[in-house]
Amino acid sequence: MTGLLATLIGLAIAGGLFAALIVARKRQCGFAQAIALLKLRSLFDLHLPDRKEPSTHSRRPVVHLYSRQSGLDAAVLWAALDRNCLHVLHEDDQRSLLLFGLRLFARTAHAGDHSAIEAALAEGRSVTLGFPQNAEPTPETLTAYKHAAGLARKHGAVLQALHVRGSSLSPWSVWSRLEAPRHLLPRLRLAQTALLDLDDPQPPQNGATDPRDEDRVHDLLAEARLASNDLDRSLFLAFRDATDRYGKAGPVLEDALGGKLSYKKLMIGARVLGARFVKMSEPGEAMGVMLPNANAAIVTFLALQSAGRVAAMLNYTAGPAAIVSALSTARIRTVLASRAFVEKAGLEAPVAAIEKAGITIVWLEDMREDISWQEKTSAFLRWRSPLREVDAGDPAVILFTSGSEGTPKGVVLSHRNIHANAAQAEARIDISVRDKLFNVLPVFHCFGLTGGAILPLLYGVRLFLYPSPLHYRIIPAVAREVKPSIMFGTDTFLAGYARTAKDTDFASLRLIVAGAEAVRAETRRIYRERFGASIVEGFGMTETAPVAAVNSGSHNKDGTVGRLLPAMALRLEPVEGINDAGRLFVSGPNVMLGYMLASNPGVLQPLADGWHDSGDIVAVDEDGYIAIRGRAKRFAKIAGEMISLGAIELMVQQLWPEDFHAAVAVADRRKGERIVLVTTRMPALREELRDYSRRFGATELMIPNEIVNVPQLPLLGSGKTDYVTAQKIADEWISTHRADKAER
């Protein structure tokens, strides 16, 4: 028996050595490296990037850069990189028993041994340099980035960034246990960027014309961090991965009703509902979701992903006409809703309009009461498996925005679009399981869905959902109890909360991410001085899932919306009459699949070349910071809501068909913008317009704040309305009336 055991052990060792020989030959690495690689693959399920064809830079030394997440990182890089590479070790790695084999067989140096690093590069050998683990570098780290770039320039080397996803969860993690839970054998995924030559005359795709070396290194590391995510997985599988990583941390999802869900309970609930959705719909079918910010909305969303259905998030504040139009545009047959929510929010009119259109409403309360114990047991046992496999490139979500004619357009986002955008944000802003995000933005808005729900849950951040951003007096008190560290909002909402908040209400906040409208300096000052929280401003649109650019703690410039996210590109097209800015076009993994239009319901209109016309006029400075000059499309943003000026004109034209009308937007101190109607109607009574808007199905925000009477509407030579002149008329009228009020 002993002889047989010895024989089996010998065969296993021989088999392992033979496998190592094959790996060494295939990867052209050392034998010791091959053995290390086999161990890492067997213990940590290590995934390596695909080997690429040699580039024009292949004979030049490479400065490999990485954000050190744990002691495992050095072992992974040694096993994966060139055998002659010099590995510059952190002082902790120099003493680590884990890396004894690396120190024994590899070429190593300590971080302070500059002569060894210089000598290796001078000899044409590559080196690895580790940096602190954070996505947002400190000034000291930026200096280190600049030094690394200087080494590459001096020795004619190229740069490459790498990132080991999952090593932060290992027992050798550099993060505290409060920031990263521990797993004995976490799955590891190594990502690498393309080689970067700092002397390459081609400017980077983020629009910067003369970026600093430290910024180029920072961007390269962010690209590697993004690439370490598996974006080829569906949203359901991405949530399952998050459950595996962070599921032991306790409740992760909470709402104002007092409900608390762990990852596993969230997944089980999604499996239960998803099985019902499978029975009432076809694969790939879009199902409407009309729910508030509450746990049920997230469970329902994930259930649709498990079932292989598309979640069409309905803006229940848009009015009956817009809702029914959206349902028609996406050919939605079923809407998932809550009786309690409809009664509390007063949505009887939209519900009646939906039912009148022949669309079925499924009440989740009724469904929940009807679930059998067999269904619950099956979901408990099979929660890890999606009910239907889908590709990452398949549609996952439809969100609706108004077109220039006032009819809602469906923005179709894939699983990859949304997952990529969450990963892009995580590559730029530091978040961890220590954080708690307070989300008041509705999930029918892309900012509220991706940033306020999916992003935190994919990366272990605890999430608290509040049903309405309009409760200015209640939200500060809730924040005092919840104690969030991160909050999303718009300038209008944030200013409203500050007016009613006590100084201690937002004391727990460390970061506020603001979008949808420009943030005023006064709002920044109040939150900085009263609450000790910084506001970083970003920019996006539903079509980019939604974030396209963002400021951060390390890269922040007032008057801008930040720098483009990793893996995105931009181009500016000239606009007549504007010399210092251009029309912004963007591309990237987060850019939508395309639109659904009312003129061709249910049919995806894909982007022709992968570039999306944002309709915004922007300027980009030499470092890549984007400043918004204005919007080319005729929309007004009021309290973060996009209001179609064309839709307002259509409504007014139906009320007063014999007259001519132009709706324009002017600046408003409180809400960002306000609407002025320039009309030939005499008299044009706002009360009459308000009464008609209710029958039309318009929202309160679509009712013009001011009405200006003119004898004749200004026209262009083509016969179209001259909106430039109409804007001047509105601006002059507002300015005159403000002056009159001031004199009184």
XYZ file of C-alpha atoms in Angstrom:
744
model
C 0.000 0.000 0.000
C 2.845 2.319 0.894
C 4.559 1.505 -2.395
C 1.404 2.247 -4.344
C 1.002 5.581 -2.584
C 4.615 6.471 -3.291
C 4.115 5.540 -6.935
C 1.011 7.732 -7.211
C 2.801 10.657 -5.573
C 5.731 10.177 -7.915
C 3.442 10.099 -10.936
C 1.675 13.270 -9.725
C 5.006 15.049 -9.317
C 6.204 13.851 -12.684
C 2.954 14.961 -14.261
C 3.275 18.351 -12.668
C 6.863 18.757 -13.861
C 5.870 17.705 -17.370
C 3.005 20.213 -17.341
C 5.449 22.878 -16.169
C 7.765 22.066 -19.064
C 4.881 22.491 -21.511
C 3.874 25.821 -19.938
C 7.468 27.044 -19.942
C 7.855 26.233 -23.614
C 4.461 27.659 -24.588
C 4.932 30.907 -22.707
C 8.705 31.073 -23.230
C 9.240 31.553 -19.512
C 11.526 29.990 -16.901
C 10.794 26.572 -15.405
C 10.349 28.048 -11.912
C 7.940 30.624 -13.360
C 5.934 27.855 -15.012
C 5.627 25.956 -11.710
C 4.496 29.166 -9.966
C 1.969 29.784 -12.732
C 0.499 26.292 -12.383
C 0.183 26.746 -8.615
C -1.553 30.108 -9.025
C -3.943 28.674 -11.571
C -4.850 25.680 -9.438
C -5.185 27.577 -6.154
C -6.597 30.915 -7.289
C -8.130 30.089 -10.663
C -5.813 32.727 -12.114
C -7.008 34.171 -15.425
C -4.307 35.648 -17.659
C -4.865 38.068 -20.547
C -4.647 36.726 -24.067
C -1.135 36.769 -25.490
C -0.783 39.470 -28.122
C 1.268 39.593 -31.265
C 4.644 41.342 -30.875
C 4.342 45.082 -31.419
C 6.778 47.592 -32.848
C 7.845 48.247 -29.238
C 8.543 44.575 -28.436
C 12.342 44.917 -28.430
C 12.374 47.877 -26.086
C 12.437 47.553 -22.289
C 9.090 47.883 -20.568
C 8.357 49.669 -17.310
C 5.498 47.586 -15.913
C 3.321 49.599 -13.515
C 0.755 48.250 -11.074
C -1.302 49.372 -8.084
C -0.231 46.922 -5.385
C -3.339 45.299 -3.878
C -1.596 42.484 -1.972
C 1.573 40.444 -1.679
C 0.134 38.101 -4.318
C 0.544 40.739 -7.007
C 4.321 40.341 -7.210
C 3.986 36.548 -7.479
C 1.445 36.833 -10.305
C 3.583 39.327 -12.222
C 6.709 37.196 -11.819
C 4.870 34.155 -13.181
C 3.359 36.078 -16.111
C 6.132 38.426 -17.297
C 9.489 38.051 -19.030
C 11.983 35.860 -17.147
C 14.655 38.593 -17.234
C 12.366 41.265 -15.783
C 13.613 43.016 -12.643
C 10.905 42.968 -9.975
C 11.120 45.947 -7.626
C 9.615 44.728 -4.357
C 7.774 46.598 -1.637
C 9.487 46.304 1.744
C 6.717 43.981 2.989
C 7.225 41.700 -0.025
C 10.937 41.511 0.677
C 10.189 39.829 4.005
C 7.160 37.774 2.960
C 7.418 33.985 3.202
C 4.845 33.816 0.403
C 7.396 35.303 -2.010
C 10.395 33.216 -0.928
C 10.446 31.384 -4.268
C 10.269 34.669 -6.183
C 13.228 36.103 -4.279
C 15.127 32.848 -4.800
C 14.627 32.464 -8.568
C 13.732 35.921 -9.900
C 15.719 39.077 -10.374
C 14.587 41.404 -7.573
C 15.489 44.752 -6.048
C 14.035 46.832 -3.260
C 12.089 50.001 -3.985
C 14.916 52.295 -2.909
C 17.589 50.656 -5.062
C 17.547 53.215 -7.862
C 20.916 52.138 -9.230
C 19.672 48.574 -9.824
C 16.579 49.895 -11.600
C 18.624 52.232 -13.780
C 21.111 49.466 -14.586
C 18.379 47.020 -15.628
C 16.777 49.522 -17.986
C 20.171 50.526 -19.382
C 20.801 46.840 -20.183
C 17.474 46.667 -22.025
C 15.687 44.637 -19.348
C 12.150 45.401 -18.189
C 11.196 46.311 -14.616
C 8.045 46.221 -12.486
C 7.165 49.157 -10.253
C 4.405 48.976 -7.648
C 2.387 51.958 -6.414
C -0.146 52.477 -3.598
C -3.410 50.590 -4.009
C -5.839 53.503 -4.345
C -7.525 54.518 -7.579
C -7.189 58.181 -6.545
C -3.494 58.994 -6.142
C -2.129 61.358 -3.510
C 0.276 64.166 -4.489
C 3.148 61.916 -3.383
C 1.890 59.110 -5.603
C 1.575 61.469 -8.564
C 5.206 62.414 -8.012
C 6.096 58.720 -8.124
C 4.145 58.386 -11.372
C 6.168 61.252 -12.828
C 9.417 59.599 -11.735
C 8.416 56.325 -13.428
C 7.628 58.194 -16.641
C 10.984 59.937 -16.381
C 12.754 56.570 -16.172
C 10.978 55.412 -19.317
C 11.931 58.549 -21.231
C 15.551 58.393 -20.088
C 16.085 54.782 -21.170
C 13.844 54.682 -24.236
C 11.411 52.324 -22.518
C 7.673 51.978 -23.021
C 5.049 51.814 -20.288
C 2.501 49.123 -19.523
C 0.034 49.002 -16.639
C -1.209 45.794 -15.003
C -3.831 45.049 -12.376
C -4.588 41.899 -10.374
C -8.320 41.832 -9.633
C -9.244 39.788 -6.549
C -5.895 39.922 -4.746
C -7.231 42.666 -2.460
C -9.471 39.989 -0.895
C -6.607 37.586 -0.083
C -5.057 37.090 3.372
C -2.053 39.109 2.148
C -4.154 42.156 1.188
C -2.821 45.652 1.834
C -6.385 46.818 2.545
C -7.852 46.637 6.038
C -10.542 44.055 6.738
C -13.069 46.886 7.014
C -12.282 47.851 3.426
C -11.906 44.398 1.848
C -13.301 41.104 3.189
C -10.889 38.166 3.313
C -11.022 34.946 1.294
C -8.461 32.193 1.648
C -8.326 31.468 -2.107
C -9.941 34.340 -4.039
C -10.182 34.164 -7.800
C -7.508 36.256 -9.493
C -7.679 38.004 -12.844
C -4.653 39.722 -14.378
C -5.207 42.516 -16.883
C -2.716 44.515 -18.881
C -2.875 47.548 -21.141
C -1.279 48.112 -24.510
C 2.263 49.450 -24.537
C 2.514 53.238 -24.306
C 5.354 55.261 -25.773
C 5.468 58.632 -24.056
C 7.214 60.114 -27.084
C 4.420 59.049 -29.412
C 3.226 62.249 -31.136
C -0.377 61.019 -31.214
C -2.399 62.684 -28.397
C -4.410 60.383 -26.131
C -8.044 59.772 -27.035
C -9.349 61.699 -24.028
C -8.881 64.981 -25.863
C -5.882 66.204 -23.886
C -3.360 67.921 -26.158
C -0.447 68.215 -23.728
C -1.089 65.945 -20.739
C 1.384 65.709 -17.912
C 3.396 62.492 -17.659
C 1.903 61.712 -14.256
C -1.613 62.008 -15.718
C -0.753 59.612 -18.523
C 0.511 57.077 -15.971
C -2.625 57.605 -13.877
C -4.838 57.017 -16.912
C -2.878 53.894 -17.848
C -3.342 52.412 -14.370
C -7.065 53.217 -14.529
C -7.320 51.400 -17.871
C -5.697 48.311 -16.329
C -8.049 48.447 -13.349
C -11.013 48.641 -15.726
C -9.699 45.802 -17.904
C -9.400 43.517 -14.861
C -13.213 43.310 -14.776
C -14.785 40.557 -16.853
C -17.118 42.662 -18.978
C -18.149 39.641 -21.032
C -20.425 38.473 -18.216
C -24.104 39.351 -17.977
C -25.345 41.588 -15.183
C -26.787 38.597 -13.343
C -23.429 36.812 -13.360
C -21.696 40.039 -12.331
C -24.049 40.245 -9.328
C -23.286 36.602 -8.542
C -19.559 37.390 -8.608
C -20.203 40.264 -6.192
C -22.103 37.863 -3.935
C -19.101 35.532 -3.882
C -16.725 38.381 -3.046
C -18.767 40.423 -0.578
C -21.644 38.180 0.459
C -20.343 37.551 3.989
C -20.491 41.235 4.923
C -24.152 41.143 6.053
C -27.050 43.290 4.731
C -26.036 45.267 1.672
C -29.387 46.697 0.540
C -31.761 48.769 2.672
C -34.712 51.053 2.000
C -36.848 53.625 3.782
C -39.463 50.968 4.566
C -37.012 49.237 6.884
C -36.298 46.274 4.623
C -32.791 44.834 4.637
C -31.377 42.313 2.186
C -28.099 40.453 2.008
C -26.627 39.534 -1.364
C -27.925 35.989 -1.076
C -31.476 37.067 -0.165
C -31.396 39.504 -3.080
C -30.362 36.712 -5.452
C -32.948 34.271 -4.095
C -35.714 36.857 -4.421
C -34.617 37.566 -7.992
C -34.766 33.868 -8.811
C -38.309 33.556 -7.410
C -39.668 36.546 -9.349
C -37.657 35.700 -12.442
C -39.327 32.299 -12.710
C -42.713 34.046 -12.811
C -41.523 36.534 -15.431
C -40.376 33.656 -17.642
C -43.924 32.282 -17.687
C -45.570 35.550 -18.686
C -43.173 36.771 -21.387
C -40.886 35.767 -24.249
C -37.045 35.628 -24.150
C -35.583 39.066 -24.742
C -38.951 40.794 -24.282
C -39.007 44.247 -22.670
C -41.124 44.499 -19.517
C -42.033 47.842 -17.979
C -40.934 48.606 -14.407
C -42.878 51.303 -12.554
C -41.484 51.160 -9.032
C -39.968 53.637 -6.568
C -36.516 53.528 -4.986
C -37.036 50.524 -2.757
C -35.639 47.020 -2.362
C -38.418 45.625 -4.546
C -37.195 47.666 -7.523
C -33.697 46.150 -7.321
C -35.029 42.615 -6.832
C -37.344 43.089 -9.815
C -34.547 44.493 -11.965
C -32.256 41.566 -11.140
C -35.116 39.091 -11.670
C -35.547 40.388 -15.210
C -31.808 39.940 -15.831
C -31.990 36.360 -14.539
C -34.981 35.663 -16.777
C -33.251 37.067 -19.856
C -35.783 39.888 -20.176
C -35.143 43.598 -20.702
C -35.988 46.017 -17.890
C -37.779 49.067 -19.321
C -37.581 51.627 -16.505
C -40.601 53.931 -16.672
C -40.506 57.541 -15.560
C -43.752 57.648 -13.585
C -43.451 61.440 -13.185
C -43.569 62.030 -16.963
C -47.359 62.070 -17.185
C -49.821 59.586 -18.746
C -49.226 60.603 -22.358
C -45.447 60.228 -22.167
C -45.684 56.903 -20.334
C -48.071 55.395 -22.871
C -45.897 56.712 -25.711
C -42.818 55.082 -24.129
C -44.648 51.769 -23.783
C -45.655 51.928 -27.429
C -42.140 52.831 -28.567
C -40.639 49.737 -26.900
C -43.657 47.513 -27.647
C -44.149 46.691 -24.003
C -47.060 44.388 -23.194
C -46.597 44.117 -19.422
C -45.841 46.633 -16.670
C -44.644 45.543 -13.233
C -45.950 47.838 -10.504
C -46.937 48.120 -6.844
C -50.462 48.931 -5.635
C -49.150 50.584 -2.472
C -46.819 52.801 -4.468
C -49.508 53.828 -6.961
C -51.867 54.817 -4.140
C -49.227 56.696 -2.166
C -47.794 58.545 -5.180
C -51.183 59.344 -6.713
C -50.497 57.562 -9.987
C -54.074 56.565 -10.721
C -54.120 58.599 -13.965
C -51.035 56.916 -15.507
C -52.376 53.501 -14.445
C -55.714 54.213 -16.096
C -53.942 55.352 -19.275
C -51.792 52.206 -19.313
C -54.793 49.940 -18.909
C -56.734 51.893 -21.538
C -53.871 51.263 -23.973
C -54.442 47.515 -23.508
C -51.263 46.901 -21.527
C -51.321 44.427 -18.643
C -50.286 45.629 -15.192
C -48.870 42.938 -12.897
C -49.080 43.886 -9.234
C -46.068 42.580 -7.324
C -48.012 42.359 -4.040
C -50.441 39.908 -5.634
C -47.608 37.898 -7.119
C -45.738 37.740 -3.822
C -48.771 36.380 -1.956
C -49.205 33.666 -4.576
C -45.653 32.254 -4.430
C -45.610 28.646 -3.232
C -43.125 26.993 -0.903
C -41.966 24.826 -3.805
C -40.993 27.951 -5.752
C -39.158 29.351 -2.745
C -37.314 26.066 -2.183
C -36.288 25.860 -5.824
C -35.007 29.444 -5.727
C -33.057 28.759 -2.520
C -31.334 25.765 -4.111
C -30.710 27.246 -7.554
C -30.112 30.940 -6.921
C -26.650 30.853 -8.473
C -27.957 29.901 -11.906
C -29.685 32.383 -14.205
C -32.991 31.249 -15.609
C -31.749 32.061 -19.110
C -28.226 32.596 -20.367
C -27.639 35.841 -22.263
C -24.653 37.489 -23.897
C -23.073 40.608 -22.445
C -23.851 42.403 -25.677
C -27.592 41.708 -25.431
C -30.004 44.478 -24.355
C -30.469 44.671 -20.577
C -32.226 48.001 -19.987
C -34.341 50.520 -21.848
C -34.510 54.046 -20.460
C -36.612 56.771 -21.994
C -35.759 60.314 -22.918
C -37.762 62.849 -24.938
C -36.822 63.586 -28.524
C -36.827 67.011 -30.097
C -40.386 66.403 -31.283
C -41.511 65.604 -27.745
C -42.008 61.851 -28.206
C -39.984 59.597 -25.880
C -37.014 57.746 -27.348
C -35.919 54.449 -25.893
C -32.208 54.286 -25.064
C -31.162 50.637 -25.261
C -28.241 49.661 -23.028
C -26.559 46.269 -23.009
C -25.279 44.288 -20.037
C -21.755 45.294 -21.066
C -22.691 48.994 -21.334
C -23.884 49.166 -17.742
C -21.239 46.859 -16.268
C -18.504 48.810 -18.073
C -19.744 52.159 -16.801
C -19.796 50.926 -13.210
C -16.279 49.548 -13.676
C -15.091 52.802 -15.264
C -16.282 54.765 -12.248
C -14.635 52.287 -9.846
C -11.373 52.754 -11.743
C -11.436 56.490 -11.049
C -13.051 56.928 -7.618
C -12.096 55.046 -4.452
C -14.949 53.033 -2.963
C -14.944 50.042 -0.623
C -17.173 47.876 1.555
C -16.617 50.417 4.309
C -18.753 52.904 2.350
C -22.515 53.361 2.405
C -24.237 55.142 -0.483
C -27.409 57.153 0.084
C -29.365 57.168 -3.191
C -32.298 59.544 -3.585
C -32.164 59.602 -7.391
C -34.916 57.477 -8.977
C -33.837 54.302 -10.731
C -35.761 55.278 -13.872
C -32.917 57.772 -14.418
C -29.662 56.232 -15.601
C -27.646 58.092 -12.943
C -29.872 56.661 -10.247
C -29.808 53.160 -11.752
C -26.162 52.650 -12.719
C -24.452 55.002 -10.303
C -26.954 54.831 -7.475
C -27.734 51.097 -7.480
C -25.658 48.851 -9.750
C -22.242 50.412 -9.079
C -22.387 50.069 -5.280
C -23.801 46.541 -5.346
C -21.178 45.282 -7.809
C -18.356 46.502 -5.560
C -19.622 45.689 -2.073
C -20.779 49.201 -1.117
C -23.826 49.178 1.159
C -26.814 50.871 -0.440
C -29.680 52.811 1.133
C -32.560 53.700 -1.183
C -34.869 56.650 -0.537
C -38.047 56.952 -2.665
C -38.063 60.637 -3.636
C -35.434 63.382 -3.948
C -38.088 66.061 -3.342
C -38.440 65.526 0.430
C -36.146 68.391 1.327
C -36.960 68.407 5.040
C -37.015 64.649 5.566
C -33.870 63.579 3.695
C -31.355 65.380 5.978
C -32.923 63.737 9.033
C -32.808 60.329 7.342
C -29.151 60.885 6.441
C -28.404 61.626 10.080
C -29.773 58.185 10.997
C -28.361 56.230 8.053
C -24.870 57.819 8.256
C -23.862 57.447 4.588
C -20.341 58.184 3.395
C -21.313 58.790 -0.255
C -24.294 60.567 -1.778
C -25.402 61.316 -5.345
C -27.496 64.315 -6.303
C -28.046 67.384 -8.439
C -27.247 70.962 -7.500
C -30.934 71.786 -7.063
C -31.526 68.887 -4.709
C -28.315 69.413 -2.753
C -29.049 73.105 -2.257
C -32.573 72.263 -1.074
C -31.292 69.754 1.493
C -28.727 72.235 2.805
C -31.406 74.849 3.460
C -33.259 72.578 5.886
C -30.385 70.468 7.264
C -28.736 70.787 10.636
C -24.955 71.014 10.675
C -24.661 67.424 11.903
C -27.099 65.830 9.424
C -24.508 65.177 6.717
C -21.505 64.854 9.009
C -20.838 61.276 7.891
C -20.414 62.208 4.214
C -16.946 62.166 2.681
C -17.952 62.418 -0.962
C -20.856 63.776 -2.999
C -21.036 63.083 -6.733
C -23.182 65.630 -8.567
C -24.450 65.575 -12.136
C -27.339 66.490 -14.448
C -26.763 70.238 -13.983
C -23.904 72.583 -13.134
C -22.956 72.813 -9.472
C -22.853 76.368 -8.146
C -19.901 77.604 -6.129
C -22.232 78.453 -3.231
C -23.427 74.842 -3.021
C -19.833 73.588 -2.912
C -18.961 76.098 -0.195
C -21.923 75.160 2.014
C -21.189 71.438 1.917
C -17.476 71.989 2.464
C -17.823 74.430 5.357
C -20.948 73.112 7.092
C -20.665 69.375 6.503
C -17.008 68.770 5.663
C -17.924 66.994 2.423
C -16.485 67.629 -1.024
C -18.629 67.710 -4.149
C -17.136 66.282 -7.324
C -18.915 67.096 -10.535
C -19.406 64.699 -13.407
C -21.010 64.683 -16.812
C -23.017 62.100 -18.653
C -26.113 61.208 -20.578
C -28.438 58.246 -20.720
C -26.726 57.148 -23.941
C -23.421 56.601 -22.080
C -25.006 54.561 -19.282
C -24.644 57.446 -18.041
C -21.227 58.720 -16.846
C -18.797 59.985 -19.486
C -16.485 62.186 -17.427
C -15.941 62.923 -13.764
C -13.734 64.875 -11.426
C -12.118 63.029 -8.531
C -10.275 63.793 -5.342
C -6.913 63.757 -7.122
C -8.023 65.219 -10.456
C -10.457 68.066 -9.937
C -10.726 71.376 -11.760
C -13.439 73.921 -10.954
C -15.617 74.941 -13.855
C -15.232 71.548 -15.525
C -16.988 68.185 -15.358
C -13.703 66.324 -15.114
C -11.784 64.096 -17.478
C -13.076 61.360 -19.753
C -13.462 57.914 -18.192
C -10.981 55.154 -19.133
C -11.551 53.284 -22.409
C -13.604 56.192 -23.793
C -12.649 58.441 -26.676
C -13.959 61.808 -27.790
C -13.853 64.008 -30.799
C -15.012 67.571 -31.284
C -16.668 68.743 -34.452
C -16.622 72.455 -35.249
C -19.750 74.514 -34.683
C -20.377 77.624 -36.727
C -19.927 80.763 -34.667
C -18.060 79.031 -31.824
C -14.278 79.160 -31.907
C -13.213 77.830 -28.519
C -15.407 74.714 -28.337
C -17.006 72.022 -30.478
C -19.812 69.511 -30.657
C -18.939 66.490 -28.539
C -18.983 62.941 -29.917
C -18.043 60.011 -27.672
C -17.351 56.306 -28.040
C -16.514 53.524 -25.622
C -17.785 50.303 -24.046
C -20.486 52.207 -22.148
C -22.018 53.864 -25.212
C -25.524 52.553 -25.922
C -26.513 49.952 -28.489
C -28.903 52.462 -30.055
C -32.376 54.008 -29.922
C -35.923 52.789 -30.220
C -38.089 55.392 -31.910
C -41.826 55.971 -31.918
C -41.723 55.973 -35.712
C -40.487 52.352 -35.745
C -41.660 50.760 -32.461
C -39.698 47.904 -30.978
C -36.883 48.078 -33.534
C -33.362 48.912 -32.397
C -31.735 51.705 -34.406
C -28.021 50.972 -33.826
C -25.276 53.568 -33.868
C -23.817 53.723 -37.345
C -20.135 53.827 -36.361
C -20.055 53.455 -32.578
C -19.875 57.221 -31.995
C -22.657 59.052 -30.175
C -23.444 62.695 -30.846
C -23.971 64.139 -27.377
C -25.509 67.337 -28.683
C -23.372 69.285 -26.214
C -20.964 72.059 -27.036
C -17.818 71.591 -24.942
C -14.238 72.778 -24.611
C -11.378 70.447 -23.655
C -8.213 71.896 -22.132
C -4.666 70.605 -22.595
C -5.007 68.213 -19.640
C -8.269 66.722 -20.868
C -10.707 68.518 -18.547
C -14.098 69.072 -20.165
C -16.039 72.325 -19.757
C -19.655 72.470 -20.918
C -20.411 75.544 -23.009
C -24.024 74.737 -23.776
C -26.387 72.251 -25.403
C -26.978 72.115 -29.089
C -30.210 70.204 -28.732
C -33.274 72.073 -27.642
C -33.721 70.776 -24.139
C -34.021 72.471 -20.793
C -32.677 70.923 -17.605
C -34.887 71.821 -14.673
C -33.930 70.349 -11.288
C -32.037 67.645 -13.152
C -35.000 66.741 -15.415
C -34.609 66.935 -19.193
C -37.582 68.845 -20.591
C -38.174 68.931 -24.324
C -38.878 72.426 -25.593
C -40.324 70.850 -28.723
C -42.850 68.903 -26.642
C -43.955 72.129 -24.945
C -44.455 73.799 -28.313
C -46.464 70.812 -29.501
C -48.721 71.035 -26.453
C -49.224 74.802 -26.825
C -49.843 74.451 -30.555
C -52.675 72.011 -29.879
C -54.230 74.430 -27.395
C -53.819 77.532 -29.571
C -53.460 76.168 -33.109
C -53.990 79.505 -34.861
C -50.998 81.172 -33.267
C -47.216 80.732 -33.427
C -45.079 79.720 -30.457
C -41.436 79.214 -29.443
C -40.302 77.761 -26.125
C -36.854 78.755 -24.885
C -34.954 78.323 -21.623
C -33.347 80.980 -19.457
C -31.102 80.632 -16.436
C -32.758 80.148 -13.064
C -30.896 80.568 -9.781
C -32.734 77.760 -7.977
C -33.584 75.157 -10.602
C -30.878 75.674 -13.193
C -33.239 76.787 -15.952
C -36.797 78.010 -16.429
C -39.027 77.999 -19.503
C -40.254 81.096 -21.295
C -42.930 80.879 -23.971
C -42.656 83.455 -26.759
C -46.048 83.523 -28.491
C -48.263 85.534 -30.796
C -51.333 84.506 -28.765
C -53.131 87.528 -27.288
C -53.910 87.086 -24.454
C -52.015 83.923 -23.513
C -53.126 82.981 -20.031
C -50.940 80.701 -17.967
C -53.965 79.356 -16.067
C -55.541 78.227 -19.339
C -52.274 76.563 -20.323
C -52.008 74.828 -16.954
C -55.544 73.409 -17.235
C -54.890 72.111 -20.740
C -51.540 70.550 -19.767
C -53.305 68.242 -17.330
C -55.561 66.941 -20.109
C -52.560 66.686 -22.407
C -50.732 64.498 -19.871
C -47.827 66.914 -19.381
C -45.800 67.278 -16.214
C -45.744 70.404 -14.051
C -42.192 71.117 -15.247
C -43.439 71.466 -18.825
C -45.648 74.467 -18.001
C -43.808 77.690 -18.996
C -42.885 79.893 -16.055
C -43.241 83.084 -18.083
C -45.167 84.073 -21.227
C -43.947 86.822 -23.567
C -46.362 88.202 -26.159
C -44.990 89.318 -29.535
C -46.829 90.552 -32.625
C -44.849 88.242 -34.889
C -42.615 85.269 -34.192
C -39.086 85.737 -35.590
C -38.393 83.468 -38.548
C -35.314 82.407 -40.516
C -35.158 82.741 -44.248
C -36.069 79.100 -44.571
C -39.326 79.773 -42.764
C -38.195 78.004 -39.602
C -38.377 79.683 -36.219
C -35.395 81.877 -35.407
C -34.641 80.563 -31.930
C -31.596 82.806 -31.450
C -33.781 85.906 -31.733
C -36.533 84.295 -29.661
C -33.951 83.642 -26.936
C -32.876 87.299 -26.985
C -36.499 88.410 -26.659
C -36.972 86.156 -23.635
C -33.692 87.236 -22.014
C -34.498 90.941 -22.429
C -38.012 90.456 -21.073
C -36.743 88.593 -18.007
C -34.013 91.173 -17.389
C -36.477 94.082 -17.634
C -39.030 92.532 -15.306
C -36.389 91.640 -12.730
C -35.198 95.252 -12.788
C -38.783 96.502 -12.344
C -39.292 94.206 -9.361
C -36.016 95.350 -7.821
C -37.064 99.024 -8.092
C -40.339 98.317 -6.341
